[in-house]
């Protein structure tokens, strides 16, 4: 402690407060709770530590992304099935994608002042020891928060899943579940750009209205109002069947979609949020339809498609600037609210891409 009350480290460098969200205990089954996590505070020197052998980058985090895939990392996997990422470490900052500003770097590609996005801790400051996970922000004229979503992993997920896995053709029919979510809203708009007919499902009338008015879906329905008649709801929306089902939920919606697929249809398995918090996952009962209809069901991981990112970034930035793609964000302010925001996502509390604003991007 210096005479003026400023914390300094052993080399006399000023230290700053660093609040972080850590996992207190692993979630064994069911929905995680807010008290499974906690915000802890420590101090950090906002510089790459002296003597760090490999190139590293110190960043100040601005926005943190909330994503369903974080749920899997909150459970301890003793059987080696923690794919594609390892379990969170108890007591250490949880990790996900975020937008940051470089404040110090020993890496030749990054310099102080650079705006970047990539993997970082759920904290105010992160030391990035694998700078290859960072990407420079090439379109700073667009909102920086977009790099947690439409211009980041979320957008790339939608783009790669729809075009590389779904392989749409002009005039085809597209069904998107969880369509008002971060990925779904983008898929629907890409489908329209591709000249397809697109219908989405969502969990409230408010979200259905957004799909049809803000995102331009041709039609949409509230699946909660359909009860046990999801097969009938899809038949009503797609009297001639579905060519591509972009699946974000799994479960009974996947079962209903399989019945309504057209011959040669494709199911793009992106996520199964309806299953993440179940003690016993639901089975799929209508797989028999994939045989006579020659339906292709394919899962994918976005990490396998990062080679597309430069092309994707420029193309998506163009769509945004031309108004062909519009985005709805749900921004929570303050790292102390991050845990509650993440938990709310699993019950559909958010509308649009959910993120946490940690710092003022003007700083």
C-alpha positions as a Markdown table, in Angstrom:
| # | Residue | x | y | z |
|---|---|---|---|---|
| 1 | Unk | 0.0 | 0.0 | 0.0 |
| 2 | Unk | 1.5 | 3.3 | -1.1 |
| 3 | Unk | 1.3 | 6.4 | 1.1 |
| 4 | Unk | -1.6 | 7.8 | -0.8 |
| 5 | Unk | -3.8 | 4.7 | -0.2 |
| 6 | Unk | -3.2 | 3.2 | -3.7 |
| 7 | Unk | -2.5 | -0.5 | -3.8 |
| 8 | Unk | 0.8 | -1.4 | -5.5 |
| 9 | Unk | 2.5 | -4.7 | -6.2 |
| 10 | Unk | 6.0 | -5.8 | -5.3 |
| 11 | Unk | 7.4 | -3.9 | -8.3 |
| 12 | Unk | 5.7 | -0.7 | -7.3 |
| 13 | Unk | 3.0 | -0.9 | -10.0 |
| 14 | Unk | -0.5 | 0.2 | -9.2 |
| 15 | Unk | -3.1 | -2.5 | -8.7 |
| 16 | Unk | -6.8 | -2.4 | -9.4 |
| 17 | Unk | -9.9 | -4.2 | -8.2 |
| 18 | Unk | -10.9 | -7.2 | -10.2 |
| 19 | Unk | -14.4 | -8.6 | -9.6 |
| 20 | Unk | -15.0 | -12.0 | -11.0 |
| 21 | Unk | -17.9 | -14.5 | -11.2 |
| 22 | Unk | -16.8 | -18.0 | -10.0 |
| 23 | Unk | -18.5 | -21.3 | -9.7 |
| 24 | Unk | -19.0 | -22.3 | -6.0 |
| 25 | Unk | -20.1 | -25.9 | -6.6 |
| 26 | Unk | -20.8 | -28.1 | -9.6 |
| 27 | Unk | -24.4 | -28.5 | -10.6 |
| 28 | Unk | -25.4 | -32.2 | -10.5 |
| 29 | Unk | -28.9 | -32.1 | -12.0 |
| 30 | Unk | -31.7 | -29.8 | -12.9 |
| 31 | Unk | -31.5 | -26.1 | -13.3 |
| 32 | Unk | -28.5 | -24.2 | -11.8 |
| 33 | Unk | -29.2 | -21.6 | -9.2 |
| 34 | Unk | -27.8 | -18.1 | -8.6 |
| 35 | Unk | -26.1 | -19.2 | -5.4 |
| 36 | Unk | -24.2 | -21.9 | -7.4 |
| 37 | Unk | -22.1 | -18.9 | -8.4 |
| 38 | Unk | -20.7 | -15.9 | -6.5 |
| 39 | Unk | -18.9 | -12.6 | -7.2 |
| 40 | Unk | -15.5 | -12.4 | -5.5 |
| 41 | Unk | -13.2 | -9.5 | -5.5 |
| 42 | Unk | -9.4 | -9.4 | -5.6 |
| 43 | Unk | -6.7 | -7.0 | -6.9 |
| 44 | Unk | -4.6 | -7.3 | -10.1 |
| 45 | Unk | -1.8 | -5.4 | -11.7 |
| 46 | Unk | -3.2 | -4.4 | -15.1 |
| 47 | Unk | -0.1 | -5.5 | -16.9 |
| 48 | Unk | 1.3 | -8.7 | -18.3 |
| 49 | Unk | 3.4 | -10.0 | -15.4 |
| 50 | Unk | 7.1 | -9.6 | -15.7 |
| 51 | Unk | 8.8 | -12.9 | -16.5 |
| 52 | Unk | 5.8 | -14.3 | -18.4 |
| 53 | Unk | 7.6 | -16.6 | -20.9 |
| 54 | Unk | 5.0 | -16.9 | -23.7 |
| 55 | Unk | 3.4 | -13.9 | -25.3 |
| 56 | Unk | 0.3 | -12.8 | -23.4 |
| 57 | Unk | -2.3 | -10.0 | -23.4 |
| 58 | Unk | -3.9 | -8.2 | -20.5 |
| 59 | Unk | -7.4 | -7.0 | -21.3 |
| 60 | Unk | -10.1 | -4.9 | -19.7 |
| 61 | Unk | -13.4 | -6.6 | -20.4 |
| 62 | Unk | -16.3 | -4.5 | -21.7 |
| 63 | Unk | -19.0 | -7.0 | -22.6 |
| 64 | Unk | -19.5 | -10.6 | -21.5 |
| 65 | Unk | -21.7 | -13.1 | -23.5 |
| 66 | Unk | -24.3 | -15.3 | -21.8 |
| 67 | Unk | -24.7 | -18.6 | -23.8 |
| 68 | Unk | -26.5 | -21.9 | -23.2 |
| 69 | Unk | -23.3 | -23.9 | -23.7 |
| 70 | Unk | -22.1 | -22.6 | -20.4 |
| 71 | Unk | -24.5 | -24.9 | -18.6 |
| 72 | Unk | -22.5 | -28.0 | -19.6 |
| 73 | Unk | -19.4 | -26.6 | -18.1 |
| 74 | Unk | -21.1 | -26.1 | -14.8 |
| 75 | Unk | -21.3 | -29.9 | -14.3 |
| 76 | Unk | -18.4 | -32.1 | -13.4 |
| 77 | Unk | -17.7 | -34.7 | -16.1 |
| 78 | Unk | -15.9 | -37.6 | -14.6 |
| 79 | Unk | -16.2 | -39.7 | -17.7 |
| 80 | Unk | -14.2 | -37.5 | -20.1 |
| 81 | Unk | -17.3 | -36.3 | -22.0 |
| 82 | Unk | -16.6 | -32.5 | -21.3 |
| 83 | Unk | -16.7 | -31.5 | -25.0 |
| 84 | Unk | -16.0 | -29.2 | -26.7 |
| 85 | Unk | -14.6 | -27.4 | -23.6 |
| 86 | Unk | -13.5 | -28.4 | -20.2 |
| 87 | Unk | -15.5 | -28.0 | -17.0 |
| 88 | Unk | -15.3 | -24.7 | -15.1 |
| 89 | Unk | -12.8 | -24.8 | -12.3 |
| 90 | Unk | -14.3 | -24.1 | -8.9 |
| 91 | Unk | -13.3 | -20.8 | -7.4 |
| 92 | Unk | -11.8 | -19.5 | -10.7 |
| 93 | Unk | -13.4 | -17.1 | -13.1 |
| 94 | Unk | -15.9 | -18.7 | -15.4 |
| 95 | Unk | -14.9 | -18.4 | -19.0 |
| 96 | Unk | -16.9 | -17.4 | -22.1 |
| 97 | Unk | -16.6 | -15.1 | -25.1 |
| 98 | Unk | -16.5 | -11.3 | -24.6 |
| 99 | Unk | -15.4 | -8.0 | -26.0 |
| 100 | Unk | -12.4 | -6.3 | -24.5 |
| 101 | Unk | -9.8 | -3.6 | -24.8 |
| 102 | Unk | -6.1 | -4.4 | -24.7 |
| 103 | Unk | -4.3 | -2.6 | -21.9 |
| 104 | Unk | -0.9 | -4.4 | -22.2 |
| 105 | Unk | 0.6 | -6.9 | -24.5 |
| 106 | Unk | 3.8 | -8.9 | -25.2 |
| 107 | Unk | 2.2 | -10.4 | -28.3 |
| 108 | Unk | 3.3 | -9.0 | -31.7 |
| 109 | Unk | -0.2 | -8.9 | -33.1 |
| 110 | Unk | -1.9 | -7.0 | -30.3 |
| 111 | Unk | -1.1 | -3.6 | -28.8 |
| 112 | Unk | -2.5 | -1.5 | -26.0 |
| 113 | Unk | -5.7 | 0.2 | -27.2 |
| 114 | Unk | -6.8 | -2.6 | -29.6 |
| 115 | Unk | -10.4 | -3.7 | -29.4 |
| 116 | Unk | -10.7 | -7.4 | -29.5 |
| 117 | Unk | -13.2 | -10.2 | -28.9 |
| 118 | Unk | -12.6 | -13.8 | -27.9 |
| 119 | Unk | -12.4 | -16.1 | -24.8 |
| 120 | Unk | -12.0 | -14.3 | -21.5 |
| 121 | Unk | -12.8 | -14.7 | -17.9 |
| 122 | Unk | -16.1 | -13.6 | -16.4 |
| 123 | Unk | -14.3 | -10.8 | -14.7 |
| 124 | Unk | -13.3 | -7.1 | -15.1 |
| 125 | Unk | -9.7 | -7.9 | -16.2 |
| 126 | Unk | -8.3 | -11.0 | -17.8 |
| 127 | Unk | -4.8 | -12.2 | -18.6 |
| 128 | Unk | -5.0 | -14.0 | -21.9 |
| 129 | Unk | -2.2 | -16.5 | -22.1 |
| 130 | Unk | -3.5 | -18.0 | -25.4 |
| 131 | Unk | -3.8 | -14.8 | -27.5 |
| 132 | Unk | -4.6 | -17.0 | -30.6 |
| 133 | Unk | -8.2 | -17.1 | -29.1 |
| 134 | Unk | -8.5 | -13.3 | -29.7 |
| 135 | Unk | -9.7 | -11.5 | -32.8 |
| 136 | Unk | -9.3 | -7.9 | -33.6 |
| 137 | Unk | -12.5 | -6.0 | -34.2 |
| 138 | Unk | -12.5 | -4.9 | -37.8 |
| 139 | Unk | -15.7 | -3.0 | -37.9 |
| 140 | Unk | -15.6 | -0.6 | -34.9 |
| 141 | Unk | -18.2 | 1.6 | -36.6 |
| 142 | Unk | -20.8 | -1.0 | -35.6 |
| 143 | Unk | -21.8 | -1.5 | -31.9 |
| 144 | Unk | -19.0 | -3.3 | -30.0 |
| 145 | Unk | -21.6 | -5.4 | -28.3 |
| 146 | Unk | -22.4 | -7.1 | -31.7 |
| 147 | Unk | -19.1 | -9.0 | -31.3 |
| 148 | Unk | -20.6 | -10.9 | -28.4 |
| 149 | Unk | -23.4 | -12.0 | -30.8 |
| 150 | Unk | -24.1 | -11.3 | -34.4 |
| 151 | Unk | -20.5 | -10.6 | -35.4 |
| 152 | Unk | -19.0 | -13.2 | -33.0 |
| 153 | Unk | -19.6 | -16.8 | -32.2 |
| 154 | Unk | -23.4 | -16.5 | -32.2 |
| 155 | Unk | -23.5 | -15.1 | -35.7 |
| 156 | Unk | -20.9 | -17.6 | -37.0 |
| 157 | Unk | -23.0 | -20.4 | -35.5 |
| 158 | Unk | -26.1 | -19.3 | -37.3 |
| 159 | Unk | -24.1 | -18.7 | -40.6 |
| 160 | Unk | -22.2 | -22.0 | -40.6 |
| 161 | Unk | -25.1 | -24.0 | -39.4 |
| 162 | Unk | -27.5 | -22.7 | -42.0 |
| 163 | Unk | -25.3 | -22.4 | -45.0 |
| 164 | Unk | -22.6 | -25.1 | -44.5 |
| 165 | Unk | -24.8 | -27.8 | -42.8 |
| 166 | Unk | -28.3 | -26.9 | -43.9 |
| 167 | Unk | -27.2 | -26.0 | -47.5 |
| 168 | Unk | -30.4 | -24.1 | -48.4 |
| 169 | Unk | -31.8 | -23.6 | -51.8 |
| 170 | Unk | -33.9 | -20.7 | -53.0 |
| 171 | Unk | -37.6 | -21.3 | -52.4 |
| 172 | Unk | -37.2 | -23.9 | -49.6 |
| 173 | Unk | -39.1 | -23.9 | -46.4 |
| 174 | Unk | -37.2 | -23.3 | -43.1 |
| 175 | Unk | -38.4 | -23.9 | -39.5 |
| 176 | Unk | -36.4 | -22.4 | -36.7 |
| 177 | Unk | -37.1 | -23.2 | -33.0 |
| 178 | Unk | -36.2 | -20.8 | -30.2 |
| 179 | Unk | -36.3 | -18.3 | -33.1 |
| 180 | Unk | -36.2 | -15.1 | -31.0 |
| 181 | Unk | -33.0 | -16.3 | -29.3 |
| 182 | Unk | -29.5 | -15.1 | -30.2 |
| 183 | Unk | -28.9 | -17.7 | -32.9 |
| 184 | Unk | -32.5 | -18.2 | -34.1 |
| 185 | Unk | -33.1 | -14.5 | -35.0 |
| 186 | Unk | -30.1 | -14.5 | -37.2 |
| 187 | Unk | -30.9 | -17.8 | -38.9 |
| 188 | Unk | -34.4 | -16.5 | -39.8 |
| 189 | Unk | -33.0 | -13.4 | -41.4 |
| 190 | Unk | -30.3 | -15.3 | -43.3 |
| 191 | Unk | -33.1 | -17.6 | -44.6 |
| 192 | Unk | -35.0 | -14.6 | -46.0 |
| 193 | Unk | -31.8 | -13.3 | -47.6 |
| 194 | Unk | -31.4 | -16.7 | -49.2 |
| 195 | Unk | -34.9 | -16.5 | -50.7 |
| 196 | Unk | -36.5 | -19.1 | -48.4 |
| 197 | Unk | -39.8 | -19.2 | -46.6 |
| 198 | Unk | -39.2 | -19.1 | -42.9 |
| 199 | Unk | -41.3 | -19.8 | -39.8 |
| 200 | Unk | -40.2 | -19.6 | -36.2 |
| 201 | Unk | -41.4 | -20.8 | -32.8 |
| 202 | Unk | -41.1 | -18.9 | -29.5 |
| 203 | Unk | -42.4 | -19.1 | -26.0 |
| 204 | Unk | -44.5 | -15.9 | -25.7 |
| 205 | Unk | -46.8 | -13.8 | -27.8 |
| 206 | Unk | -44.4 | -10.9 | -27.4 |
| 207 | Unk | -41.6 | -12.9 | -29.0 |
| 208 | Unk | -43.9 | -14.1 | -31.8 |
| 209 | Unk | -44.8 | -10.5 | -32.6 |
| 210 | Unk | -41.0 | -9.6 | -32.7 |
| 211 | Unk | -40.3 | -12.5 | -35.1 |
| 212 | Unk | -42.9 | -11.3 | -37.6 |
| 213 | Unk | -42.4 | -7.5 | -37.2 |
| 214 | Unk | -38.8 | -6.9 | -36.3 |
| 215 | Unk | -37.0 | -9.9 | -37.8 |
| 216 | Unk | -39.3 | -10.4 | -40.8 |
| 217 | Unk | -40.2 | -14.1 | -40.4 |
| 218 | Unk | -43.1 | -15.1 | -42.7 |
| 219 | Unk | -44.9 | -16.7 | -39.8 |
| 220 | Unk | -44.4 | -17.7 | -36.2 |
| 221 | Unk | -46.3 | -19.4 | -33.4 |
| 222 | Unk | -46.2 | -19.6 | -29.6 |
| 223 | Unk | -45.4 | -23.2 | -28.9 |
| 224 | Unk | -46.7 | -23.0 | -25.3 |
| 225 | Unk | -50.2 | -22.3 | -26.7 |
| 226 | Unk | -50.1 | -25.4 | -28.9 |
| 227 | Unk | -50.0 | -27.9 | -25.9 |
| 228 | Unk | -49.5 | -31.4 | -27.2 |
| 229 | Unk | -50.4 | -30.4 | -30.8 |
| 230 | Unk | -46.9 | -29.4 | -32.1 |
| 231 | Unk | -47.2 | -31.8 | -35.0 |
| 232 | Unk | -50.5 | -30.1 | -36.0 |
| 233 | Unk | -49.0 | -26.6 | -35.5 |
| 234 | Unk | -46.2 | -27.4 | -37.9 |
| 235 | Unk | -48.5 | -29.0 | -40.4 |
| 236 | Unk | -50.6 | -25.8 | -40.3 |
| 237 | Unk | -47.5 | -23.6 | -40.9 |
| 238 | Unk | -46.0 | -26.0 | -43.5 |
| 239 | Unk | -48.8 | -27.8 | -45.4 |
| 240 | Unk | -46.2 | -29.1 | -47.9 |
| 241 | Unk | -43.6 | -30.0 | -45.3 |
| 242 | Unk | -40.2 | -28.6 | -44.0 |
| 243 | Unk | -37.0 | -28.6 | -46.0 |
| 244 | Unk | -34.7 | -27.5 | -43.2 |
| 245 | Unk | -35.3 | -27.6 | -39.5 |
| 246 | Unk | -32.7 | -25.5 | -37.6 |
| 247 | Unk | -33.1 | -27.1 | -34.1 |
| 248 | Unk | -32.1 | -25.1 | -31.0 |
| 249 | Unk | -34.3 | -27.0 | -28.5 |
| 250 | Unk | -34.5 | -30.7 | -29.2 |
| 251 | Unk | -37.1 | -32.8 | -27.3 |
| 252 | Unk | -40.7 | -32.8 | -28.3 |
| 253 | Unk | -40.2 | -30.1 | -30.9 |
| 254 | Unk | -37.6 | -32.2 | -32.7 |
| 255 | Unk | -40.0 | -35.1 | -32.6 |
| 256 | Unk | -42.8 | -33.0 | -34.2 |
| 257 | Unk | -40.5 | -31.6 | -36.8 |
| 258 | Unk | -39.4 | -35.1 | -38.0 |
| 259 | Unk | -43.0 | -36.0 | -38.7 |
| 260 | Unk | -43.3 | -32.8 | -40.9 |
| 261 | Unk | -40.1 | -33.0 | -42.8 |
| 262 | Unk | -40.1 | -33.2 | -46.6 |
| 263 | Unk | -38.2 | -35.9 | -48.5 |
| 264 | Unk | -34.5 | -35.0 | -48.6 |
| 265 | Unk | -35.0 | -32.6 | -45.6 |
| 266 | Unk | -32.1 | -31.6 | -43.4 |
| 267 | Unk | -32.2 | -31.2 | -39.6 |
| 268 | Unk | -29.4 | -28.9 | -38.4 |
| 269 | Unk | -28.8 | -29.9 | -34.8 |
| 270 | Unk | -27.4 | -26.7 | -33.2 |
| 271 | Unk | -28.6 | -26.9 | -29.6 |
| 272 | Unk | -31.0 | -28.7 | -27.3 |
| 273 | Unk | -31.8 | -26.2 | -24.6 |
| 274 | Unk | -34.9 | -28.1 | -23.5 |
| 275 | Unk | -32.7 | -31.0 | -22.4 |
| 276 | Unk | -29.8 | -29.3 | -20.6 |
| 277 | Unk | -31.4 | -29.1 | -17.2 |
| 278 | Unk | -33.3 | -32.5 | -17.2 |
| 279 | Unk | -32.3 | -35.2 | -14.8 |
| 280 | Unk | -33.2 | -37.7 | -17.5 |
| 281 | Unk | -33.1 | -36.5 | -21.1 |
| 282 | Unk | -36.1 | -37.1 | -23.2 |
| 283 | Unk | -35.9 | -39.7 | -26.0 |
| 284 | Unk | -36.7 | -39.1 | -29.7 |
| 285 | Unk | -39.6 | -41.2 | -30.8 |
| 286 | Unk | -40.1 | -40.3 | -34.5 |
| 287 | Unk | -36.7 | -41.2 | -35.9 |
| 288 | Unk | -38.3 | -43.8 | -38.2 |
| 289 | Unk | -39.3 | -40.9 | -40.5 |
| 290 | Unk | -35.7 | -40.3 | -41.5 |
| 291 | Unk | -35.6 | -43.5 | -43.5 |
| 292 | Unk | -38.4 | -43.3 | -46.1 |
| 293 | Unk | -37.9 | -39.5 | -46.4 |
| 294 | Unk | -34.1 | -39.6 | -46.7 |
| 295 | Unk | -33.8 | -37.0 | -44.0 |
| 296 | Unk | -30.3 | -36.0 | -43.0 |
| 297 | Unk | -29.8 | -35.1 | -39.3 |
| 298 | Unk | -26.4 | -33.5 | -38.6 |
| 299 | Unk | -25.0 | -31.9 | -35.5 |
| 300 | Unk | -22.1 | -29.4 | -35.7 |
| 301 | Unk | -19.8 | -27.4 | -33.5 |
| 302 | Unk | -19.0 | -23.8 | -34.4 |
| 303 | Unk | -15.3 | -24.3 | -33.5 |
| 304 | Unk | -15.0 | -26.5 | -36.6 |
| 305 | Unk | -16.0 | -23.6 | -38.8 |
| 306 | Unk | -13.7 | -20.8 | -37.6 |
| 307 | Unk | -12.0 | -20.8 | -40.9 |
| 308 | Unk | -15.1 | -19.1 | -42.3 |
| 309 | Unk | -14.8 | -16.2 | -39.9 |
| 310 | Unk | -13.1 | -13.6 | -42.1 |
| 311 | Unk | -15.6 | -14.1 | -44.9 |
| 312 | Unk | -18.5 | -14.3 | -42.5 |
| 313 | Unk | -17.5 | -11.1 | -40.6 |
| 314 | Unk | -17.4 | -9.0 | -43.8 |
| 315 | Unk | -20.6 | -10.5 | -45.2 |
| 316 | Unk | -22.5 | -10.0 | -41.9 |
| 317 | Unk | -21.2 | -6.5 | -41.4 |
| 318 | Unk | -22.5 | -5.7 | -44.9 |
| 319 | Unk | -25.9 | -7.1 | -44.1 |
| 320 | Unk | -26.1 | -5.0 | -40.9 |
| 321 | Unk | -25.1 | -1.8 | -42.6 |
| 322 | Unk | -27.6 | -2.4 | -45.4 |
| 323 | Unk | -30.4 | -3.1 | -42.9 |
| 324 | Unk | -30.9 | -6.7 | -44.2 |
| 325 | Unk | -30.1 | -8.1 | -40.7 |
| 326 | Unk | -31.4 | -6.4 | -37.5 |
| 327 | Unk | -30.5 | -7.5 | -34.0 |
| 328 | Unk | -32.2 | -7.3 | -30.6 |
| 329 | Unk | -30.0 | -7.4 | -27.6 |
| 330 | Unk | -30.9 | -7.9 | -23.9 |
| 331 | Unk | -28.1 | -6.1 | -22.0 |
| 332 | Unk | -27.7 | -6.5 | -18.3 |
| 333 | Unk | -25.5 | -3.9 | -16.6 |
| 334 | Unk | -23.0 | -4.8 | -14.0 |
| 335 | Unk | -20.9 | -8.0 | -13.4 |
| 336 | Unk | -22.8 | -8.4 | -10.1 |
| 337 | Unk | -25.9 | -9.3 | -12.1 |
| 338 | Unk | -24.2 | -11.8 | -14.4 |
| 339 | Unk | -25.2 | -14.9 | -12.5 |
| 340 | Unk | -28.9 | -13.9 | -12.3 |
| 341 | Unk | -28.9 | -13.1 | -16.0 |
| 342 | Unk | -27.4 | -16.5 | -16.9 |
| 343 | Unk | -29.9 | -18.4 | -14.8 |
| 344 | Unk | -32.8 | -16.4 | -16.4 |
| 345 | Unk | -31.7 | -17.4 | -19.8 |
| 346 | Unk | -32.6 | -21.1 | -19.2 |
| 347 | Unk | -36.2 | -20.2 | -18.5 |
| 348 | Unk | -36.5 | -17.9 | -21.5 |
| 349 | Unk | -36.5 | -14.7 | -19.5 |
| 350 | Unk | -34.3 | -12.8 | -22.0 |
| 351 | Unk | -35.5 | -11.4 | -25.3 |
| 352 | Unk | -32.7 | -11.5 | -27.9 |
| 353 | Unk | -29.0 | -11.8 | -27.4 |
| 354 | Unk | -28.2 | -11.8 | -23.7 |
| 355 | Unk | -25.0 | -10.1 | -22.6 |
| 356 | Unk | -23.5 | -8.3 | -19.6 |
| 357 | Unk | -22.0 | -4.8 | -19.8 |
| 358 | Unk | -19.0 | -4.8 | -17.4 |
| 359 | Unk | -17.4 | -1.5 | -18.2 |
| 360 | Unk | -18.2 | 1.7 | -20.2 |
| 361 | Unk | -16.9 | 1.0 | -23.8 |
| 362 | Unk | -15.8 | 4.7 | -24.0 |
| 363 | Unk | -13.1 | 4.2 | -21.3 |
